Amino acid sequence: MPNDVVTMDKIVSLCKRRGFIFPASEIYGGLHNSYDYGHYGVLLKQNVIAQWWKAMIQERDDIVALDSAIIQHPRTWEASGHLAGFSDPLVQCLGKCKRRFREDHLREEAEARGESTDHLVCPVCGGELTEPRAFNLMFETTIGPVKEDGATVYLRPETAQGIFLDFKQVLQFARRKPPFGIAQVGKSFRNEITPGNFIFRTLEFEQMEMEFFVPPAEAPQWHEHWLKERFDWYVNLGIDPEHLRLRPHDADELSHYSSATSDVEYLYPIGWSELEGIANRGDFDLTQHAKFSGEKLDYVDPQTGDRYIPYVIEPAAGVGRSMLAFLCDAYDEDEIGGEQRTVLRLHPALAPVKVAVLPLLRKAGHPEKARAVYEELRRHMKAEYDDGGAIGRRYRRQDEIGTPFAITIDHQTIEDDTVTLRDRDTLEQERVPVEGLARRLLAKLDPGVV
Ligand code: GAP
């Protein structure tokens, strides 16, 4: 467990209670493995994505951005191998419950319990299981008004392929040469049938993927480079390094396109699981798309005249899985004045709200002054005004959503234009002037946070 208090149930319940994330289509009884993101969930998600772009684009000059279509030409998925090979082994219960399971998951679970995998049975009702059958994970749809006459297309199962299709265009307009990368964030879709463990595994999810094109001989060293960069990214955003590890894939686990992959794994409350995959895709994708499209997708070095198909190193992260890891690692419970408090110790860069402004009373000029302070602060950072309920409860509400700072306007503010500034983690309260408040807070937040 990341720490001794967090459980998946507590995260799910906090997310629902505070409107971060909740089941989709709930008024119709929900839809399995589908979730909606509410106000704070959207803000947290935006912050995670912003930090990823910052690491990829702002802090480097060898990566450019792309936003490619979700629905691409269907040949894309023939070339990429997804039509033939992107499948899970599915078994169905022949007993009472008739449920479907992933055979590889049942096998792993049996192994984890130290049981034999020679004869797997239904984990729900103990019934016999069918032989495994390959089940493609891509969602299929049709372009055109009539399904029968239309063209079958697919919702992308990874954002990566759009990058490979545009490789040549980007080479030209971005005037780049390997090593260089193309980064993209967007939705991907997979027909996942196993229970998803909240947002760990969902039908639709956002990916943050970057394809880094390198001269073939440099691929191993760039793979190492990206393993370190991506591991450090999570640590720099507050994840305890003890809760992270790099796990190289065994040969039988590798995807059809990969010659080497390591996962960044996080110690979720469900155990160690994949947070991000970092693969050496070799020249598989560009070679396949060149073959299927007839376009030349190799690179010619203008200086040396060398012609080669670049190898690709791919750090592929999930926004939802990152959010889940950040939430689990930040979750804490403590006691203040005999009262229990739930607090998200989120890194300030990720916190949905940076500062809360709270008038002590709903009279005596407090709300007016607090509103003025809030309106000034929100020009600089995400701020929230709250005048509802006892001050202690308002602090608790902000602690629960991970707000690093709270400012209270009280009698003294009206007299001398000072406020109290409370720190979420140390609980220290200092008296500071309203003048220069934004500058003071910006200095306390890490650079690049707002
Ligand atoms: N382009 C390579 C690729 O897609 P992947 O390991 O299948 O590799 C990359 O996916 C990341 O996307 C995973 O590490 C995970 O964070 C996220 N991801 C994959 N499937 C997911 C799902 N069904 N729900 C949520 N996140 C998912």
Tab-separated table of C-alpha atoms and ligand atoms in Angstrom:
chain	number	residue	atom	x	y	z
A	1	MET	CA	0.000	0.000	0.000
A	2	PRO	CA	1.266	3.527	-0.760
A	3	ASN	CA	0.663	4.453	2.891
A	4	ASP	CA	-1.184	2.764	5.689
A	5	VAL	CA	-4.432	4.719	5.395
A	6	VAL	CA	-5.305	4.814	1.707
A	7	THR	CA	-7.611	2.231	0.143
A	8	MET	CA	-9.292	2.196	-3.245
A	9	ASP	CA	-12.688	2.536	-1.511
A	10	LYS	CA	-11.565	5.720	0.252
A	11	ILE	CA	-10.285	7.232	-3.008
A	12	VAL	CA	-13.482	6.319	-4.864
A	13	SER	CA	-15.618	7.754	-2.099
A	14	LEU	CA	-13.597	11.002	-1.795
A	15	CYS	CA	-13.708	11.450	-5.576
A	16	LYS	CA	-17.479	11.018	-5.575
A	17	ARG	CA	-18.117	13.103	-2.435
A	18	ARG	CA	-16.109	16.063	-3.714
A	19	GLY	CA	-17.166	15.693	-7.334
A	20	PHE	CA	-13.758	14.808	-8.777
A	21	ILE	CA	-14.810	11.630	-10.588
A	22	PHE	CA	-18.029	9.592	-10.554
A	23	PRO	CA	-19.644	6.796	-12.594
A	24	ALA	CA	-20.898	7.818	-16.044
A	25	SER	CA	-24.602	7.414	-16.961
A	26	GLU	CA	-25.432	6.989	-13.303
A	27	ILE	CA	-29.120	7.883	-13.717
A	28	TYR	CA	-29.360	4.825	-15.992
A	29	GLY	CA	-27.538	2.615	-13.524
A	30	GLY	CA	-24.032	3.404	-14.826
A	31	LEU	CA	-21.993	1.945	-17.665
A	32	HIS	CA	-19.195	-0.395	-16.749
A	33	ASN	CA	-15.664	1.031	-16.841
A	34	SER	CA	-16.906	4.553	-17.704
A	35	TYR	CA	-16.449	7.636	-15.538
A	36	ASP	CA	-17.242	11.340	-15.683
A	37	TYR	CA	-14.927	14.029	-14.342
A	38	GLY	CA	-16.514	16.821	-12.289
A	39	HIS	CA	-15.171	20.299	-11.522
A	40	TYR	CA	-12.124	19.397	-9.387
A	41	GLY	CA	-11.456	16.294	-11.494
A	42	VAL	CA	-11.292	18.441	-14.624
A	43	LEU	CA	-8.929	20.906	-12.935
A	44	LEU	CA	-6.666	18.121	-11.644
A	45	LYS	CA	-6.663	16.452	-15.054
A	46	GLN	CA	-5.790	19.728	-16.780
A	47	ASN	CA	-2.904	20.222	-14.352
A	48	VAL	CA	-1.508	16.716	-14.958
A	49	ILE	CA	-1.653	17.259	-18.715
A	50	ALA	CA	-0.126	20.755	-18.404
A	51	GLN	CA	2.817	19.360	-16.425
A	52	TRP	CA	3.350	16.691	-19.084
A	53	TRP	CA	3.371	19.303	-21.874
A	54	LYS	CA	5.712	21.425	-19.797
A	55	ALA	CA	8.184	18.533	-19.484
A	56	MET	CA	7.880	17.637	-23.168
A	57	ILE	CA	7.711	21.003	-24.900
A	58	GLN	CA	8.564	23.920	-22.627
A	59	GLU	CA	11.638	22.411	-20.990
A	60	ARG	CA	13.084	20.885	-24.191
A	61	ASP	CA	13.585	21.978	-27.748
A	62	ASP	CA	13.677	18.593	-29.467
A	63	ILE	CA	9.941	17.747	-29.302
A	64	VAL	CA	6.987	19.220	-31.196
A	65	ALA	CA	3.250	18.917	-30.539
A	66	LEU	CA	0.544	17.238	-32.607
A	67	ASP	CA	-3.206	16.668	-32.348
A	68	SER	CA	-4.227	14.012	-34.861
A	69	ALA	CA	-7.687	12.623	-35.677
A	70	ILE	CA	-9.275	9.916	-33.536
A	71	ILE	CA	-10.747	8.200	-36.597
A	72	GLN	CA	-8.057	7.460	-39.171
A	73	HIS	CA	-8.049	5.556	-42.453
A	74	PRO	CA	-8.866	1.887	-41.653
A	75	ARG	CA	-5.665	0.727	-43.363
A	76	THR	CA	-3.829	2.354	-40.435
A	77	TRP	CA	-4.868	-0.508	-38.173
A	78	GLU	CA	-3.996	-3.187	-40.715
A	79	ALA	CA	-0.516	-1.711	-41.043
A	80	SER	CA	-0.044	-1.199	-37.298
A	81	GLY	CA	-1.004	-4.809	-36.558
A	82	HIS	CA	-3.930	-3.804	-34.336
A	83	LEU	CA	-6.568	-5.471	-36.525
A	84	ALA	CA	-4.790	-8.805	-36.437
A	85	GLY	CA	-3.088	-8.697	-33.082
A	86	PHE	CA	-4.643	-6.253	-30.634
A	87	SER	CA	-6.723	-8.755	-28.746
A	88	ASP	CA	-7.204	-10.313	-25.334
A	89	PRO	CA	-7.869	-14.012	-24.674
A	90	LEU	CA	-11.500	-14.223	-23.577
A	91	VAL	CA	-13.175	-17.121	-21.745
A	92	GLN	CA	-16.829	-17.475	-20.809
A	93	CYS	CA	-18.293	-19.314	-17.848
A	94	LEU	CA	-20.320	-22.375	-18.862
A	95	GLY	CA	-21.758	-22.683	-15.361
A	96	LYS	CA	-24.490	-20.619	-13.716
A	97	CYS	CA	-23.215	-17.048	-14.087
A	98	LYS	CA	-22.160	-17.075	-17.798
A	99	ARG	CA	-19.753	-14.193	-17.155
A	100	ARG	CA	-16.759	-13.414	-19.348
A	101	PHE	CA	-13.188	-13.053	-18.136
A	102	ARG	CA	-9.718	-12.466	-19.495
A	103	GLU	CA	-7.967	-15.780	-19.347
A	104	ASP	CA	-4.549	-14.167	-18.797
A	105	HIS	CA	-5.942	-12.282	-15.766
A	106	LEU	CA	-7.425	-15.459	-14.255
A	107	ARG	CA	-4.085	-17.171	-14.787
A	108	GLU	CA	-2.175	-14.310	-13.069
A	109	GLU	CA	-4.620	-14.278	-10.146
A	110	ALA	CA	-4.297	-18.069	-9.683
A	111	GLU	CA	-0.495	-17.766	-9.789
A	112	ALA	CA	-0.594	-14.941	-7.219
A	113	ARG	CA	-2.605	-17.243	-4.902
A	114	GLY	CA	-0.016	-19.985	-5.456
A	115	GLU	CA	-2.604	-22.219	-7.192
A	116	SER	CA	-2.158	-24.396	-10.260
A	117	THR	CA	-3.185	-22.838	-13.601
A	118	ASP	CA	-3.766	-26.215	-15.318
A	119	HIS	CA	-7.504	-26.135	-14.841
A	120	LEU	CA	-8.976	-22.667	-14.437
A	121	VAL	CA	-12.592	-22.333	-13.325
A	122	CYS	CA	-15.020	-19.422	-13.069
A	123	PRO	CA	-13.966	-17.242	-10.092
A	124	VAL	CA	-17.610	-16.233	-9.473
A	125	CYS	CA	-19.592	-19.495	-9.545
A	126	GLY	CA	-16.893	-22.157	-9.975
A	127	GLY	CA	-18.302	-23.248	-13.376
A	128	GLU	CA	-16.251	-24.680	-16.233
A	129	LEU	CA	-14.808	-22.168	-18.742
A	130	THR	CA	-14.792	-22.168	-22.553
A	131	GLU	CA	-11.508	-22.392	-24.463
A	132	PRO	CA	-9.916	-18.910	-24.790
A	133	ARG	CA	-10.863	-16.960	-27.912
A	134	ALA	CA	-9.120	-13.846	-29.234
A	135	PHE	CA	-11.252	-10.754	-28.722
A	136	ASN	CA	-10.202	-7.548	-30.533
A	137	LEU	CA	-10.163	-4.497	-28.290
A	138	MET	CA	-10.893	-1.895	-30.967
A	139	PHE	CA	-14.318	-0.234	-31.122
A	140	GLU	CA	-15.725	-0.403	-34.619
A	141	THR	CA	-18.073	2.095	-36.243
A	142	THR	CA	-19.220	3.079	-39.729
A	143	ILE	CA	-18.803	6.215	-41.818
A	144	GLY	CA	-21.938	6.984	-43.827
A	145	PRO	CA	-25.694	6.874	-43.251
A	146	VAL	CA	-26.185	3.159	-43.982
A	147	LYS	CA	-24.223	0.700	-41.902
A	148	GLU	CA	-24.162	-2.003	-44.578
A	149	ASP	CA	-22.829	0.330	-47.317
A	150	GLY	CA	-20.546	2.398	-45.114
A	151	ALA	CA	-16.838	2.122	-44.537
A	152	THR	CA	-15.854	0.358	-41.337
A	153	VAL	CA	-13.566	2.530	-39.240
A	154	TYR	CA	-12.157	2.260	-35.719
A	155	LEU	CA	-11.819	4.517	-32.708
A	156	ARG	CA	-8.074	4.699	-32.115
A	157	PRO	CA	-6.815	2.347	-29.382
A	158	GLU	CA	-3.621	4.446	-28.988
A	159	THR	CA	-2.716	7.993	-30.011
A	160	ALA	CA	0.670	6.826	-31.324
A	161	GLN	CA	-0.450	5.809	-34.810
A	162	GLY	CA	-1.569	9.347	-35.742
A	163	ILE	CA	1.993	10.441	-35.005
A	164	PHE	CA	3.482	7.829	-37.354
A	165	LEU	CA	1.050	8.807	-40.142
A	166	ASP	CA	2.157	12.444	-39.846
A	167	PHE	CA	5.880	11.727	-39.431
A	168	LYS	CA	6.778	12.983	-42.915
A	169	GLN	CA	4.703	16.160	-42.629
A	170	VAL	CA	6.263	17.041	-39.284
A	171	LEU	CA	9.771	16.366	-40.590
A	172	GLN	CA	9.108	19.006	-43.225
A	173	PHE	CA	7.217	21.747	-41.414
A	174	ALA	CA	9.100	21.481	-38.107
A	175	ARG	CA	12.513	21.268	-39.860
A	176	ARG	CA	13.682	18.552	-37.473
A	177	LYS	CA	16.155	15.736	-37.731
A	178	PRO	CA	16.491	12.664	-35.514
A	179	PRO	CA	16.772	12.590	-32.575
A	180	PHE	CA	13.492	14.479	-32.204
A	181	GLY	CA	10.041	13.713	-30.847
A	182	ILE	CA	6.363	14.279	-31.601
A	183	ALA	CA	4.049	14.507	-28.598
A	184	GLN	CA	0.302	14.139	-28.423
A	185	VAL	CA	-2.406	14.031	-25.750
A	186	GLY	CA	-5.854	12.710	-26.515
A	187	LYS	CA	-8.551	10.114	-26.048
A	188	SER	CA	-8.077	6.468	-26.911
A	189	PHE	CA	-10.686	3.733	-26.745
A	190	ARG	CA	-10.519	0.057	-25.837
A	191	ASN	CA	-13.300	-2.458	-25.422
A	192	GLU	CA	-12.175	-3.538	-21.950
A	193	ILE	CA	-14.358	-6.253	-20.502
A	194	THR	CA	-12.727	-6.871	-17.134
A	195	PRO	CA	-13.625	-4.782	-14.080
A	196	GLY	CA	-11.510	-1.679	-14.295
A	197	ASN	CA	-10.619	-0.837	-10.666
A	198	PHE	CA	-12.116	2.654	-10.837
A	199	ILE	CA	-10.247	4.783	-13.442
A	200	PHE	CA	-7.319	2.353	-13.697
A	201	ARG	CA	-8.885	0.626	-16.701
A	202	THR	CA	-11.676	2.347	-18.628
A	203	LEU	CA	-13.322	2.108	-22.041
A	204	GLU	CA	-12.154	5.569	-23.012
A	205	PHE	CA	-9.104	7.239	-21.527
A	206	GLU	CA	-6.658	9.983	-22.290
A	207	GLN	CA	-3.123	9.101	-23.240
A	208	MET	CA	-0.021	11.297	-23.147
A	209	GLU	CA	2.270	9.746	-25.728
A	210	MET	CA	5.504	10.856	-27.288
A	211	GLU	CA	7.262	9.133	-30.165
A	212	PHE	CA	10.978	9.940	-30.138
A	213	PHE	CA	12.633	9.223	-33.518
A	214	VAL	CA	16.323	8.327	-33.284
A	215	PRO	CA	19.140	6.929	-35.438
A	216	PRO	CA	18.883	3.113	-34.935
A	217	ALA	CA	22.277	2.799	-33.226
A	218	GLU	CA	21.225	5.354	-30.571
A	219	ALA	CA	17.972	3.594	-29.615
A	220	PRO	CA	19.242	1.751	-26.488
A	221	GLN	CA	20.709	4.892	-24.924
A	222	TRP	CA	17.592	6.967	-25.656
A	223	HIS	CA	15.473	4.207	-24.120
A	224	GLU	CA	17.521	4.533	-20.913
A	225	HIS	CA	17.225	8.328	-21.100
A	226	TRP	CA	13.421	8.212	-21.268
A	227	LEU	CA	13.136	5.623	-18.485
A	228	LYS	CA	14.912	8.018	-16.167
A	229	GLU	CA	13.100	11.151	-17.377
A	230	ARG	CA	9.676	9.632	-16.915
A	231	PHE	CA	10.447	8.083	-13.519
A	232	ASP	CA	11.757	11.459	-12.297
A	233	TRP	CA	8.675	13.285	-13.632
A	234	TYR	CA	6.437	11.416	-11.173
A	235	VAL	CA	8.884	11.907	-8.305
A	236	ASN	CA	9.217	15.647	-9.006
A	237	LEU	CA	5.423	15.914	-8.866
A	238	GLY	CA	5.343	14.454	-5.397
A	239	ILE	CA	5.151	10.672	-5.714
A	240	ASP	CA	7.222	8.847	-3.120
A	241	PRO	CA	10.004	7.048	-5.082
A	242	GLU	CA	9.446	4.028	-2.808
A	243	HIS	CA	6.041	3.647	-4.457
A	244	LEU	CA	7.488	3.589	-7.977
A	245	ARG	CA	9.570	1.006	-9.788
A	246	LEU	CA	10.750	0.208	-13.307
A	247	ARG	CA	9.882	-3.280	-14.488
A	248	PRO	CA	11.299	-4.621	-17.773
A	249	HIS	CA	8.813	-6.778	-19.727
A	250	ASP	CA	9.578	-10.481	-20.156
A	251	ALA	CA	9.908	-11.576	-23.787
A	252	ASP	CA	6.431	-13.185	-23.789
A	253	GLU	CA	4.813	-9.945	-22.530
A	254	LEU	CA	6.163	-7.660	-25.261
A	255	SER	CA	3.645	-6.033	-27.634
A	256	HIS	CA	3.856	-7.055	-31.292
A	257	TYR	CA	5.773	-3.853	-32.147
A	258	SER	CA	8.254	-3.750	-29.277
A	259	SER	CA	11.793	-5.074	-28.928
A	260	ALA	CA	12.110	-3.819	-25.337
A	261	THR	CA	9.593	-2.268	-22.954
A	262	SER	CA	9.820	-1.270	-19.335
A	263	ASP	CA	6.830	-0.175	-17.318
A	264	VAL	CA	6.892	2.506	-14.699
A	265	GLU	CA	4.823	0.756	-12.042
A	266	TYR	CA	3.105	2.346	-9.075
A	267	LEU	CA	2.136	0.691	-5.829
A	268	TYR	CA	-1.646	1.268	-6.112
A	269	PRO	CA	-3.868	0.033	-3.273
A	270	ILE	CA	-4.557	-2.954	-5.605
A	271	GLY	CA	-0.800	-3.730	-5.729
A	272	TRP	CA	2.038	-2.916	-8.149
A	273	SER	CA	0.544	-2.084	-11.576
A	274	GLU	CA	1.466	-0.312	-14.792
A	275	LEU	CA	1.393	3.459	-14.731
A	276	GLU	CA	3.271	4.106	-17.974
A	277	GLY	CA	4.984	1.959	-20.630
A	278	ILE	CA	8.280	2.997	-22.229
A	279	ALA	CA	8.926	0.963	-25.365
A	280	ASN	CA	11.601	0.647	-27.992
A	281	ARG	CA	9.323	0.218	-31.038
A	282	GLY	CA	12.285	-0.091	-33.414
A	283	ASP	CA	11.363	0.754	-37.023
A	284	PHE	CA	8.234	-1.430	-36.919
A	285	ASP	CA	5.594	1.283	-37.364
A	286	LEU	CA	7.273	3.461	-39.994
A	287	THR	CA	8.244	0.373	-42.006
A	288	GLN	CA	4.682	-0.957	-41.889
A	289	HIS	CA	3.080	2.359	-42.867
A	290	ALA	CA	5.605	2.812	-45.692
A	291	LYS	CA	4.697	-0.657	-46.961
A	292	PHE	CA	0.920	-0.199	-46.713
A	293	SER	CA	0.774	3.405	-47.986
A	294	GLY	CA	3.497	3.301	-50.607
A	295	GLU	CA	5.012	6.512	-49.143
A	296	LYS	CA	8.711	6.677	-48.307
A	297	LEU	CA	9.010	7.207	-44.573
A	298	ASP	CA	12.749	7.079	-44.220
A	299	TYR	CA	15.049	9.929	-43.284
A	300	VAL	CA	17.927	11.145	-45.398
A	301	ASP	CA	20.635	13.011	-43.531
A	302	PRO	CA	21.398	16.098	-45.659
A	303	GLN	CA	25.004	16.224	-44.449
A	304	THR	CA	26.071	12.592	-44.745
A	305	GLY	CA	23.498	11.361	-47.280
A	306	ASP	CA	22.754	8.435	-44.895
A	307	ARG	CA	19.264	7.017	-45.443
A	308	TYR	CA	17.542	5.126	-42.655
A	309	ILE	CA	14.187	4.462	-41.037
A	310	PRO	CA	14.411	5.962	-37.557
A	311	TYR	CA	13.845	3.813	-34.500
A	312	VAL	CA	11.199	4.984	-32.071
A	313	ILE	CA	11.372	5.264	-28.292
A	314	GLU	CA	7.894	5.757	-26.878
A	315	PRO	CA	6.959	6.897	-23.372
A	316	ALA	CA	3.186	6.208	-23.233
A	317	ALA	CA	1.341	7.396	-20.124
A	318	GLY	CA	-2.326	7.386	-19.163
A	319	VAL	CA	-3.868	10.548	-17.716
A	320	GLY	CA	-6.372	8.585	-15.586
A	321	ARG	CA	-3.766	6.195	-14.204
A	322	SER	CA	-1.466	9.128	-13.395
A	323	MET	CA	-4.310	10.927	-11.619
A	324	LEU	CA	-5.108	7.797	-9.639
A	325	ALA	CA	-1.461	7.455	-8.588
A	326	PHE	CA	-1.227	11.146	-7.615
A	327	LEU	CA	-4.478	10.881	-5.620
A	328	CYS	CA	-3.426	7.676	-3.805
A	329	ASP	CA	-0.008	9.064	-2.930
A	330	ALA	CA	-1.450	12.381	-1.728
A	331	TYR	CA	-4.240	10.842	0.385
A	332	ASP	CA	-3.721	11.163	4.120
A	333	GLU	CA	-5.704	11.257	7.344
A	334	ASP	CA	-4.701	13.019	10.551
A	335	GLU	CA	-6.254	14.603	13.603
A	336	ILE	CA	-6.641	18.281	14.408
A	337	GLY	CA	-7.934	19.265	17.849
A	338	GLY	CA	-9.433	15.811	18.357
A	339	GLU	CA	-11.203	15.878	14.977
A	340	GLN	CA	-10.296	13.609	12.093
A	341	ARG	CA	-9.184	15.278	8.890
A	342	THR	CA	-8.836	13.852	5.360
A	343	VAL	CA	-6.233	15.714	3.372
A	344	LEU	CA	-4.859	15.447	-0.143
A	345	ARG	CA	-1.209	16.459	0.075
A	346	LEU	CA	-1.092	17.121	-3.662
A	347	HIS	CA	1.909	18.856	-5.183
A	348	PRO	CA	0.844	22.516	-5.608
A	349	ALA	CA	1.326	22.209	-9.381
A	350	LEU	CA	-1.405	19.570	-9.432
A	351	ALA	CA	-3.773	20.951	-6.794
A	352	PRO	CA	-7.054	21.947	-8.497
A	353	VAL	CA	-7.252	25.130	-6.391
A	354	LYS	CA	-4.120	26.935	-5.164
A	355	VAL	CA	-5.679	29.232	-2.578
A	356	ALA	CA	-9.012	29.567	-0.782
A	357	VAL	CA	-10.254	32.896	0.522
A	358	LEU	CA	-12.517	32.607	3.557
A	359	PRO	CA	-14.292	35.454	5.389
A	360	LEU	CA	-14.523	34.582	9.090
A	361	LEU	CA	-18.028	36.089	9.365
A	362	ARG	CA	-20.786	36.764	6.899
A	363	LYS	CA	-21.043	40.347	8.188
A	364	ALA	CA	-18.942	43.228	9.538
A	365	GLY	CA	-17.399	43.892	6.111
A	366	HIS	CA	-15.687	40.479	5.992
A	367	PRO	CA	-17.390	39.148	2.814
A	368	GLU	CA	-16.767	42.366	0.871
A	369	LYS	CA	-13.079	42.441	1.821
A	370	ALA	CA	-12.677	38.692	1.163
A	371	ARG	CA	-14.305	39.057	-2.255
A	372	ALA	CA	-11.878	41.863	-3.137
A	373	VAL	CA	-8.867	39.766	-2.032
A	374	TYR	CA	-10.209	36.769	-3.973
A	375	GLU	CA	-10.781	38.805	-7.128
A	376	GLU	CA	-7.221	40.091	-6.997
A	377	LEU	CA	-5.726	36.616	-6.374
A	378	ARG	CA	-7.697	34.873	-9.114
A	379	ARG	CA	-5.939	37.058	-11.673
A	380	HIS	CA	-2.760	35.147	-10.790
A	381	MET	CA	-3.838	31.611	-9.840
A	382	LYS	CA	-6.847	29.323	-9.421
A	383	ALA	CA	-8.526	30.665	-6.288
A	384	GLU	CA	-11.818	29.828	-4.576
A	385	TYR	CA	-14.103	31.973	-2.414
A	386	ASP	CA	-16.083	30.172	0.296
A	387	ASP	CA	-18.284	31.761	2.948
A	388	GLY	CA	-20.509	28.751	3.723
A	389	GLY	CA	-20.397	27.192	7.219
A	390	ALA	CA	-18.071	27.235	10.206
A	391	ILE	CA	-14.455	28.161	9.461
A	392	GLY	CA	-13.175	24.745	10.597
A	393	ARG	CA	-15.480	22.975	8.146
A	394	ARG	CA	-14.369	25.266	5.355
A	395	TYR	CA	-10.706	24.440	6.062
A	396	ARG	CA	-11.596	20.712	6.025
A	397	ARG	CA	-13.310	21.097	2.639
A	398	GLN	CA	-10.214	22.725	1.159
A	399	ASP	CA	-7.906	20.121	2.756
A	400	GLU	CA	-9.981	17.364	1.138
A	401	ILE	CA	-9.474	18.796	-2.344
A	402	GLY	CA	-5.782	19.481	-1.699
A	403	THR	CA	-5.752	23.317	-1.645
A	404	PRO	CA	-2.238	24.250	-0.395
A	405	PHE	CA	-3.153	27.652	1.084
A	406	ALA	CA	-6.135	29.270	2.807
A	407	ILE	CA	-6.533	32.945	3.616
A	408	THR	CA	-8.882	34.121	6.336
A	409	ILE	CA	-10.328	37.597	6.527
A	410	ASP	CA	-11.248	38.601	10.105
A	411	HIS	CA	-11.767	41.650	12.396
A	412	GLN	CA	-8.096	42.512	12.301
A	413	THR	CA	-8.131	42.596	8.487
A	414	ILE	CA	-10.653	45.414	8.611
A	415	GLU	CA	-8.409	47.311	11.053
A	416	ASP	CA	-4.912	46.816	9.623
A	417	ASP	CA	-5.314	45.154	6.208
A	418	THR	CA	-3.610	41.900	7.228
A	419	VAL	CA	-4.907	38.338	6.812
A	420	THR	CA	-4.016	34.892	8.137
A	421	LEU	CA	-2.322	32.582	5.693
A	422	ARG	CA	-2.735	28.879	6.566
A	423	ASP	CA	-0.541	26.105	5.190
A	424	ARG	CA	-2.379	22.830	4.384
A	425	ASP	CA	0.528	20.587	5.402
A	426	THR	CA	2.182	22.313	8.377
A	427	LEU	CA	-1.098	23.908	9.558
A	428	GLU	CA	0.947	26.993	10.454
A	429	GLN	CA	-0.899	30.288	10.296
A	430	GLU	CA	1.001	33.510	9.703
A	431	ARG	CA	-0.282	37.059	9.737
A	432	VAL	CA	0.621	38.777	6.480
A	433	PRO	CA	-0.341	42.054	4.760
A	434	VAL	CA	-2.903	42.021	1.940
A	435	GLU	CA	-0.469	44.182	0.024
A	436	GLY	CA	1.820	41.852	-1.944
A	437	LEU	CA	-0.264	38.727	-1.141
A	438	ALA	CA	-0.242	37.377	-4.701
A	439	ARG	CA	3.545	37.825	-4.941
A	440	ARG	CA	4.017	36.074	-1.588
A	441	LEU	CA	1.890	33.092	-2.669
A	442	LEU	CA	3.584	32.842	-6.056
A	443	ALA	CA	6.933	32.706	-4.292
A	444	LYS	CA	5.682	29.883	-2.037
A	445	LEU	CA	4.354	27.855	-4.959
A	446	ASP	CA	7.040	26.128	-6.999
A	447	PRO	CA	8.082	27.912	-10.199
A	448	GLY	CA	5.860	27.049	-13.114
A	449	VAL	CA	2.951	26.047	-10.903
A	450	VAL	CA	0.333	28.523	-12.035
B	1	GAP	N1	1.140	3.365	-27.599
B	1	GAP	C1	1.487	2.375	-26.621
B	1	GAP	C2	0.390	2.042	-25.733
B	1	GAP	O1	-0.759	2.417	-25.960
B	1	GAP	P1	-0.193	0.767	-23.542
B	1	GAP	O2	0.716	0.209	-22.485
B	1	GAP	O3	-1.237	-0.142	-24.096
B	1	GAP	O4	0.774	1.297	-24.671
B	1	GAP	C3	-0.123	3.135	-22.474
B	1	GAP	O5	-0.888	2.064	-22.980
B	1	GAP	C4	-0.738	3.687	-21.201
B	1	GAP	O6	-2.102	4.039	-21.443
B	1	GAP	C5	-0.799	2.668	-20.051
B	1	GAP	O7	0.398	2.631	-19.343
B	1	GAP	C6	-1.924	3.242	-19.216
B	1	GAP	O8	-1.449	4.296	-18.401
B	1	GAP	C7	-2.857	3.806	-20.262
B	1	GAP	N2	-3.956	2.854	-20.548
B	1	GAP	C8	-3.929	1.819	-21.413
B	1	GAP	N3	-5.122	1.194	-21.438
B	1	GAP	C9	-5.912	1.853	-20.567
B	1	GAP	C10	-7.284	1.715	-20.141
B	1	GAP	N4	-8.097	0.791	-20.648
B	1	GAP	N5	-7.762	2.580	-19.212
B	1	GAP	C11	-6.973	3.548	-18.696
B	1	GAP	N6	-5.701	3.739	-19.070
B	1	GAP	C12	-5.169	2.908	-19.991
